[in-house]
Amino acid sequence: MRYLPLNDDDRQAMLARIGVETIDDLFVDVPQAARREGFIDLPLRSPESDVERHLRRLSAKNTVAGDVPFFLGGGAYRHHVPATVDYVIQRGEFLTAYTPYQPEIAQGTLQTLFEFQTQVARLTGMDVANASMYDGSTGCAEAVFMARRVTRRNRAVLSSGLHPHYRDVVMTMTHFTDDEVLVGDPERGEAGAPGHDLDALIASIDDKTSCVVVQNPNVFGHIADLTPVAEAAHAHGALLIVVVTEAISFGAIKSPGAKGADIVVAEGQSIGGGLTFGGPYVGLFATRQKYVRQMPGRLVGETTDADGERGFVLTLSTREQHIRREKATSNICTNSGLCALAFTAHMTLLGEKGITQLAKLNHMKAVRVAEQLDELPGVELLTNRFFNEFTVRLSRPAAPFIEDLARRDILAGIPLSRLYPNNSGLENDLLVAVTETVSTDDIDALVRAFEETFA
């Protein structure tokens, strides 16, 4: 049965109320060239089996990660996810139609979220974590808003090494607020590496600053000691927000909490989540205990029931819009539950020792690739301290070079011109990511393709 709640009279009444005559008047600002006349050129109807067959043919045109040498990163990384993870997330204890607001029916979901929070707090070196955000980028914007609530200031300073997609989300979310956002220049950097000019970042902090947002490793792969930034921020009464897009790096790099972070935001896709052409992903969000009441999102706590048995409930729910309306801490009234469950299952399988070993394997393979590429003529390694991702500068524009290699079934990296289309100073720079899934044959194929191009 089709659900058509409005008739022609209803539509005319709505149009009259807002002061237009036709529905077309609502699109007056859309250029005529961008409008479509008539139906899309698709069959009006087709048997389900034929549709499935057609979609399989379209899917077969995609280059699947793993079928070719794969060195893409830039905020989304290819890692091996054990088959056990998919099995666990389909168990009946977790597949419930109920939300955690009904603790008597959702104990399985609540317990895994409690364990998720514990894992995230341990990884980030913070006191408390929430039950997840939508993704890392929206979590970053929420962290900026949280800092404003804590400090009662509205000036945020963003590092030049922050991923431009995260920067854009922050700019979009603050567009209609009174927040002032200062963004660094990505071409500047210490030791020739783009994006981590800490002296310039520290110089931007003043007594009106609410927070400083730094990504580590940054979007160019560079790792920095954030302690001086934390000290400078705290000296001015500002908060340090640390962003991490590669969660596996927690197994190798000193935690943000140990470097003075007040809020840590991360993208958790690397643990338990596949690339899946861009989502859904899972945002990690952690902070210090004294700021817990300003933290957005859900928080699961442990309690005891009437019989004294261990149980789990949602706590501090008054932060959410459905309770406090315009006084809410944030409008995040849910979480990435399934992805958080996958994260917890994968992290439980790895354990502390496992994620450390996995991080070492990522780093060793990345070092091998970086050293081999740096020896080639026409290739210069820019990132001198990195985890599993680094930037090289080529003697020619990176974008057409990448396209050439893609036609040879080698996905060699991300041209920085794709992330910074208006910055000509980065057009020869290439971002290369190396994870544990890259084989020796993949590395040999990549290096050979570079040799043939730049010899």
Short mmCIF file of N, CA and C in Angstrom, two decimals, residues 275-409:
data_model
loop_
_atom_site.label_atom_id
_atom_site.label_comp_id
_atom_site.label_asym_id
_atom_site.label_seq_id
_atom_site.Cartn_x
_atom_site.Cartn_y
_atom_site.Cartn_z
N LEU A 275 36.22 -0.78 5.17
CA LEU A 275 36.16 0.50 4.48
C LEU A 275 34.74 0.82 4.03
N THR A 276 34.05 -0.18 3.50
CA THR A 276 32.64 -0.07 3.10
C THR A 276 32.31 1.21 2.35
N PHE A 277 33.21 1.65 1.48
CA PHE A 277 32.96 2.79 0.61
C PHE A 277 32.51 4.04 1.39
N GLY A 278 33.02 4.18 2.62
CA GLY A 278 32.80 5.43 3.34
C GLY A 278 31.87 5.39 4.54
N GLY A 279 31.44 4.24 4.98
CA GLY A 279 30.63 4.21 6.20
C GLY A 279 29.60 3.10 6.19
N PRO A 280 28.93 2.91 7.33
CA PRO A 280 28.99 3.71 8.55
C PRO A 280 30.27 3.47 9.34
N TYR A 281 30.73 4.53 10.03
CA TYR A 281 31.91 4.43 10.87
C TYR A 281 31.52 4.67 12.33
N VAL A 282 32.50 4.80 13.20
CA VAL A 282 32.19 4.96 14.62
C VAL A 282 33.15 5.97 15.24
N GLY A 283 32.61 6.99 15.86
CA GLY A 283 33.43 8.01 16.50
C GLY A 283 33.72 7.66 17.95
N LEU A 284 34.98 7.85 18.36
CA LEU A 284 35.37 7.66 19.76
C LEU A 284 35.50 9.03 20.41
N PHE A 285 35.03 9.13 21.65
CA PHE A 285 35.04 10.42 22.34
C PHE A 285 35.33 10.18 23.81
N ALA A 286 36.42 10.79 24.31
CA ALA A 286 36.82 10.59 25.71
C ALA A 286 37.30 11.91 26.29
N THR A 287 37.20 12.01 27.60
CA THR A 287 37.59 13.26 28.26
C THR A 287 38.00 12.98 29.70
N ARG A 288 38.31 14.04 30.42
CA ARG A 288 38.68 13.92 31.82
C ARG A 288 37.42 13.91 32.69
N GLN A 289 37.52 13.28 33.86
CA GLN A 289 36.36 13.09 34.72
C GLN A 289 35.66 14.41 35.07
N LYS A 290 36.45 15.47 35.26
CA LYS A 290 35.84 16.73 35.70
C LYS A 290 34.97 17.38 34.63
N TYR A 291 35.10 16.91 33.38
CA TYR A 291 34.30 17.46 32.30
C TYR A 291 33.15 16.54 31.87
N VAL A 292 32.92 15.48 32.63
CA VAL A 292 32.00 14.44 32.16
C VAL A 292 30.58 14.98 31.92
N ARG A 293 30.15 15.94 32.72
CA ARG A 293 28.78 16.44 32.55
C ARG A 293 28.63 17.34 31.33
N GLN A 294 29.72 17.72 30.72
CA GLN A 294 29.66 18.50 29.48
C GLN A 294 29.89 17.64 28.25
N MET A 295 30.13 16.34 28.45
CA MET A 295 30.41 15.45 27.33
C MET A 295 29.13 15.12 26.58
N PRO A 296 29.14 15.17 25.24
CA PRO A 296 27.93 14.84 24.47
C PRO A 296 27.69 13.34 24.40
N GLY A 297 26.50 12.98 23.97
CA GLY A 297 26.21 11.57 23.70
C GLY A 297 25.82 10.77 24.92
N ARG A 298 25.65 9.48 24.68
CA ARG A 298 25.22 8.57 25.74
C ARG A 298 26.38 8.12 26.61
N LEU A 299 26.05 7.79 27.85
CA LEU A 299 27.03 7.24 28.77
C LEU A 299 26.38 6.08 29.51
N VAL A 300 26.97 4.90 29.41
CA VAL A 300 26.45 3.70 30.06
C VAL A 300 27.21 3.49 31.36
N GLY A 301 26.48 3.22 32.43
CA GLY A 301 27.09 2.99 33.73
C GLY A 301 26.71 1.64 34.30
N GLU A 302 27.52 1.18 35.24
CA GLU A 302 27.27 -0.09 35.92
C GLU A 302 26.53 0.17 37.22
N THR A 303 25.58 -0.71 37.56
CA THR A 303 24.79 -0.56 38.76
C THR A 303 24.41 -1.93 39.31
N THR A 304 23.55 -1.97 40.28
CA THR A 304 23.00 -3.24 40.78
C THR A 304 21.49 -3.13 40.78
N ASP A 305 20.81 -4.26 40.52
CA ASP A 305 19.35 -4.24 40.50
C ASP A 305 18.79 -4.47 41.90
N ALA A 306 17.48 -4.64 41.98
CA ALA A 306 16.81 -4.80 43.28
C ALA A 306 17.27 -6.04 44.02
N ASP A 307 17.78 -7.01 43.28
CA ASP A 307 18.26 -8.25 43.91
C ASP A 307 19.76 -8.23 44.18
N GLY A 308 20.38 -7.07 43.92
CA GLY A 308 21.81 -6.96 44.15
C GLY A 308 22.67 -7.50 43.04
N GLU A 309 22.06 -7.84 41.90
CA GLU A 309 22.80 -8.37 40.77
C GLU A 309 23.39 -7.24 39.92
N ARG A 310 24.52 -7.52 39.30
CA ARG A 310 25.18 -6.53 38.45
C ARG A 310 24.30 -6.22 37.24
N GLY A 311 24.22 -4.94 36.90
CA GLY A 311 23.43 -4.54 35.73
C GLY A 311 23.97 -3.26 35.14
N PHE A 312 23.40 -2.85 33.98
CA PHE A 312 23.89 -1.69 33.27
C PHE A 312 22.71 -0.81 32.86
N VAL A 313 22.91 0.51 32.93
CA VAL A 313 21.86 1.47 32.57
C VAL A 313 22.50 2.66 31.87
N LEU A 314 21.68 3.43 31.18
CA LEU A 314 22.14 4.72 30.66
C LEU A 314 22.17 5.72 31.80
N THR A 315 23.24 6.48 31.89
CA THR A 315 23.36 7.49 32.94
C THR A 315 23.53 8.86 32.30
N LEU A 316 23.25 9.91 33.09
CA LEU A 316 23.39 11.30 32.63
C LEU A 316 22.62 11.56 31.33
N SER A 317 21.45 10.97 31.20
CA SER A 317 20.67 11.16 29.97
C SER A 317 20.13 12.57 29.83
N THR A 318 20.19 13.35 30.89
CA THR A 318 19.65 14.72 30.79
C THR A 318 20.48 15.59 29.86
N ARG A 319 21.62 15.07 29.39
CA ARG A 319 22.42 15.82 28.42
C ARG A 319 21.71 15.90 27.06
N GLU A 320 20.69 15.09 26.83
CA GLU A 320 20.18 14.92 25.47
C GLU A 320 18.98 15.82 25.17
N GLN A 321 18.73 16.02 23.90
CA GLN A 321 17.74 16.97 23.44
C GLN A 321 16.32 16.58 23.84
N HIS A 322 16.04 15.28 23.92
CA HIS A 322 14.66 14.87 24.19
C HIS A 322 14.28 15.13 25.65
N ILE A 323 15.28 15.38 26.50
CA ILE A 323 15.01 15.67 27.90
C ILE A 323 15.08 17.19 28.16
N ARG A 324 16.16 17.81 27.71
CA ARG A 324 16.42 19.20 28.07
C ARG A 324 16.13 20.18 26.93
N ARG A 325 15.76 19.66 25.78
CA ARG A 325 15.44 20.50 24.63
C ARG A 325 16.57 21.47 24.31
N GLU A 326 16.32 22.77 24.28
CA GLU A 326 17.33 23.73 23.86
C GLU A 326 18.47 23.87 24.87
N LYS A 327 18.30 23.35 26.07
CA LYS A 327 19.36 23.40 27.07
C LYS A 327 20.23 22.14 27.05
N ALA A 328 20.02 21.30 26.06
CA ALA A 328 20.76 20.03 26.00
C ALA A 328 22.24 20.27 25.79
N THR A 329 23.05 19.36 26.33
CA THR A 329 24.49 19.42 26.10
C THR A 329 24.81 19.29 24.62
N SER A 330 24.07 18.42 23.91
CA SER A 330 24.24 18.28 22.46
C SER A 330 22.98 17.68 21.88
N ASN A 331 22.93 17.62 20.55
CA ASN A 331 21.81 16.99 19.87
C ASN A 331 22.11 15.54 19.50
N ILE A 332 23.21 15.00 20.00
CA ILE A 332 23.53 13.60 19.76
C ILE A 332 22.70 12.76 20.71
N CYS A 333 21.66 12.12 20.22
CA CYS A 333 20.78 11.35 21.10
C CYS A 333 20.82 9.87 20.77
N THR A 334 21.86 9.44 20.06
CA THR A 334 22.02 8.02 19.78
C THR A 334 23.52 7.74 19.69
N ASN A 335 23.89 6.59 19.17
CA ASN A 335 25.30 6.26 19.01
C ASN A 335 25.42 5.25 17.89
N SER A 336 26.66 5.01 17.42
CA SER A 336 26.89 4.03 16.35
C SER A 336 26.98 2.65 16.99
N GLY A 337 25.84 2.14 17.43
CA GLY A 337 25.80 0.94 18.26
C GLY A 337 26.41 -0.29 17.61
N LEU A 338 26.04 -0.59 16.36
CA LEU A 338 26.53 -1.79 15.71
C LEU A 338 28.03 -1.70 15.45
N CYS A 339 28.49 -0.53 15.00
CA CYS A 339 29.93 -0.35 14.76
C CYS A 339 30.71 -0.36 16.06
N ALA A 340 30.12 0.19 17.13
CA ALA A 340 30.77 0.14 18.43
C ALA A 340 30.88 -1.30 18.92
N LEU A 341 29.84 -2.10 18.67
CA LEU A 341 29.89 -3.51 19.04
C LEU A 341 30.99 -4.24 18.28
N ALA A 342 31.11 -3.95 16.97
CA ALA A 342 32.18 -4.57 16.18
C ALA A 342 33.54 -4.14 16.70
N PHE A 343 33.68 -2.87 17.07
CA PHE A 343 34.93 -2.36 17.64
C PHE A 343 35.28 -3.15 18.90
N THR A 344 34.31 -3.31 19.78
CA THR A 344 34.55 -4.00 21.05
C THR A 344 34.92 -5.46 20.82
N ALA A 345 34.23 -6.12 19.89
CA ALA A 345 34.54 -7.53 19.61
C ALA A 345 35.96 -7.67 19.08
N HIS A 346 36.35 -6.82 18.12
CA HIS A 346 37.69 -6.88 17.55
C HIS A 346 38.74 -6.53 18.60
N MET A 347 38.48 -5.49 19.39
CA MET A 347 39.44 -5.07 20.41
C MET A 347 39.61 -6.14 21.48
N THR A 348 38.54 -6.84 21.80
CA THR A 348 38.62 -7.93 22.78
C THR A 348 39.47 -9.07 22.24
N LEU A 349 39.33 -9.36 20.96
CA LEU A 349 40.15 -10.41 20.34
C LEU A 349 41.63 -10.02 20.33
N LEU A 350 41.91 -8.75 20.08
CA LEU A 350 43.29 -8.29 20.03
C LEU A 350 43.92 -8.24 21.42
N GLY A 351 43.23 -7.59 22.34
CA GLY A 351 43.80 -7.37 23.65
C GLY A 351 44.93 -6.35 23.59
N GLU A 352 45.49 -6.02 24.75
CA GLU A 352 46.56 -5.03 24.80
C GLU A 352 47.79 -5.49 24.04
N LYS A 353 48.15 -6.74 24.20
CA LYS A 353 49.33 -7.27 23.51
C LYS A 353 49.10 -7.33 22.01
N GLY A 354 47.92 -7.72 21.61
CA GLY A 354 47.62 -7.87 20.18
C GLY A 354 47.64 -6.56 19.43
N ILE A 355 47.06 -5.50 20.01
CA ILE A 355 47.04 -4.22 19.29
C ILE A 355 48.45 -3.63 19.22
N THR A 356 49.28 -3.91 20.23
CA THR A 356 50.67 -3.45 20.19
C THR A 356 51.43 -4.15 19.07
N GLN A 357 51.24 -5.46 18.94
CA GLN A 357 51.91 -6.21 17.88
C GLN A 357 51.41 -5.77 16.51
N LEU A 358 50.10 -5.55 16.39
CA LEU A 358 49.53 -5.11 15.12
C LEU A 358 50.08 -3.73 14.74
N ALA A 359 50.19 -2.84 15.71
CA ALA A 359 50.73 -1.51 15.44
C ALA A 359 52.19 -1.59 14.98
N LYS A 360 52.97 -2.45 15.62
CA LYS A 360 54.38 -2.61 15.22
C LYS A 360 54.48 -3.12 13.79
N LEU A 361 53.60 -4.07 13.43
CA LEU A 361 53.62 -4.61 12.07
C LEU A 361 53.29 -3.53 11.05
N ASN A 362 52.29 -2.69 11.37
CA ASN A 362 51.94 -1.57 10.48
C ASN A 362 53.12 -0.64 10.29
N HIS A 363 53.77 -0.30 11.39
CA HIS A 363 54.87 0.65 11.33
C HIS A 363 56.06 0.09 10.54
N MET A 364 56.40 -1.17 10.79
CA MET A 364 57.54 -1.77 10.11
C MET A 364 57.33 -1.81 8.60
N LYS A 365 56.13 -2.17 8.16
CA LYS A 365 55.86 -2.21 6.73
C LYS A 365 55.88 -0.81 6.12
N ALA A 366 55.36 0.16 6.85
CA ALA A 366 55.36 1.53 6.35
C ALA A 366 56.79 2.06 6.21
N VAL A 367 57.64 1.76 7.19
CA VAL A 367 59.04 2.20 7.12
C VAL A 367 59.73 1.58 5.91
N ARG A 368 59.46 0.32 5.65
CA ARG A 368 60.08 -0.35 4.51
C ARG A 368 59.70 0.34 3.20
N VAL A 369 58.41 0.64 3.04
CA VAL A 369 57.96 1.29 1.81
C VAL A 369 58.54 2.70 1.70
N ALA A 370 58.51 3.45 2.80
CA ALA A 370 59.02 4.83 2.78
C ALA A 370 60.49 4.87 2.41
N GLU A 371 61.28 3.98 2.98
CA GLU A 371 62.71 3.97 2.69
C GLU A 371 63.00 3.63 1.23
N GLN A 372 62.24 2.68 0.68
CA GLN A 372 62.47 2.30 -0.71
C GLN A 372 62.06 3.42 -1.67
N LEU A 373 60.95 4.09 -1.38
CA LEU A 373 60.51 5.18 -2.25
C LEU A 373 61.47 6.37 -2.15
N ASP A 374 61.97 6.63 -0.95
CA ASP A 374 62.85 7.78 -0.75
C ASP A 374 64.18 7.65 -1.49
N GLU A 375 64.56 6.42 -1.83
CA GLU A 375 65.81 6.19 -2.55
C GLU A 375 65.68 6.45 -4.04
N LEU A 376 64.46 6.60 -4.51
CA LEU A 376 64.24 6.76 -5.95
C LEU A 376 64.41 8.21 -6.38
N PRO A 377 64.93 8.45 -7.57
CA PRO A 377 65.00 9.82 -8.09
C PRO A 377 63.59 10.34 -8.36
N GLY A 378 63.38 11.61 -8.08
CA GLY A 378 62.07 12.19 -8.31
C GLY A 378 61.09 11.97 -7.18
N VAL A 379 61.56 11.36 -6.08
CA VAL A 379 60.69 11.09 -4.93
C VAL A 379 61.41 11.56 -3.66
N GLU A 380 60.76 12.40 -2.87
CA GLU A 380 61.34 12.90 -1.62
C GLU A 380 60.39 12.63 -0.47
N LEU A 381 60.88 11.96 0.57
CA LEU A 381 60.09 11.68 1.76
C LEU A 381 60.01 12.93 2.61
N LEU A 382 58.79 13.42 2.88
CA LEU A 382 58.61 14.63 3.66
C LEU A 382 58.36 14.36 5.13
N THR A 383 57.78 13.22 5.44
CA THR A 383 57.38 12.92 6.81
C THR A 383 58.48 12.15 7.51
N ASN A 384 59.15 12.78 8.45
CA ASN A 384 60.30 12.13 9.08
C ASN A 384 59.94 11.34 10.32
N ARG A 385 58.75 11.52 10.87
CA ARG A 385 58.27 10.73 12.00
C ARG A 385 56.83 10.33 11.71
N PHE A 386 56.58 9.05 11.53
CA PHE A 386 55.24 8.61 11.13
C PHE A 386 54.92 7.25 11.72
N PHE A 387 53.64 6.89 11.63
CA PHE A 387 53.19 5.58 12.10
C PHE A 387 53.05 4.62 10.93
N ASN A 388 51.96 4.69 10.20
CA ASN A 388 51.80 3.82 9.02
C ASN A 388 51.40 4.61 7.77
N GLU A 389 51.58 5.92 7.83
CA GLU A 389 51.17 6.78 6.71
C GLU A 389 52.17 7.93 6.61
N PHE A 390 52.53 8.29 5.41
CA PHE A 390 53.54 9.33 5.21
C PHE A 390 53.29 10.06 3.90
N THR A 391 53.95 11.22 3.75
CA THR A 391 53.81 12.03 2.56
C THR A 391 55.12 12.04 1.78
N VAL A 392 55.03 11.85 0.47
CA VAL A 392 56.20 12.00 -0.40
C VAL A 392 55.91 13.10 -1.41
N ARG A 393 56.96 13.81 -1.81
CA ARG A 393 56.83 14.84 -2.84
C ARG A 393 57.46 14.32 -4.13
N LEU A 394 56.66 14.35 -5.19
CA LEU A 394 57.10 13.85 -6.48
C LEU A 394 57.63 14.98 -7.35
N SER A 395 58.35 14.62 -8.38
CA SER A 395 58.86 15.62 -9.32
C SER A 395 57.83 15.96 -10.40
N ARG A 396 56.66 15.49 -10.26
CA ARG A 396 55.56 15.77 -11.18
C ARG A 396 54.27 15.79 -10.39
N PRO A 397 53.17 16.34 -10.92
CA PRO A 397 51.90 16.37 -10.19
C PRO A 397 51.45 14.96 -9.80
N ALA A 398 50.96 14.83 -8.57
CA ALA A 398 50.63 13.51 -8.04
C ALA A 398 49.33 12.95 -8.61
N ALA A 399 48.36 13.80 -8.90
CA ALA A 399 47.04 13.29 -9.33
C ALA A 399 47.10 12.48 -10.62
N PRO A 400 47.70 13.00 -11.71
CA PRO A 400 47.76 12.17 -12.93
C PRO A 400 48.63 10.94 -12.76
N PHE A 401 49.65 11.04 -11.91
CA PHE A 401 50.50 9.87 -11.65
C PHE A 401 49.68 8.76 -10.99
N ILE A 402 48.84 9.14 -10.04
CA ILE A 402 47.99 8.16 -9.36
C ILE A 402 46.99 7.53 -10.34
N GLU A 403 46.47 8.34 -11.23
CA GLU A 403 45.53 7.82 -12.22
C GLU A 403 46.23 6.81 -13.14
N ASP A 404 47.47 7.10 -13.52
CA ASP A 404 48.24 6.17 -14.35
C ASP A 404 48.40 4.83 -13.65
N LEU A 405 48.75 4.87 -12.37
CA LEU A 405 48.94 3.62 -11.63
C LEU A 405 47.63 2.88 -11.39
N ALA A 406 46.55 3.64 -11.23
CA ALA A 406 45.25 2.99 -11.05
C ALA A 406 44.85 2.20 -12.28
N ARG A 407 45.20 2.71 -13.45
CA ARG A 407 44.92 1.97 -14.68
C ARG A 407 45.76 0.70 -14.77
N ARG A 408 46.83 0.64 -14.00
CA ARG A 408 47.65 -0.57 -13.91
C ARG A 408 47.28 -1.41 -12.69
N ASP A 409 46.12 -1.11 -12.10
CA ASP A 409 45.60 -1.84 -10.93
C ASP A 409 46.51 -1.71 -9.72
#
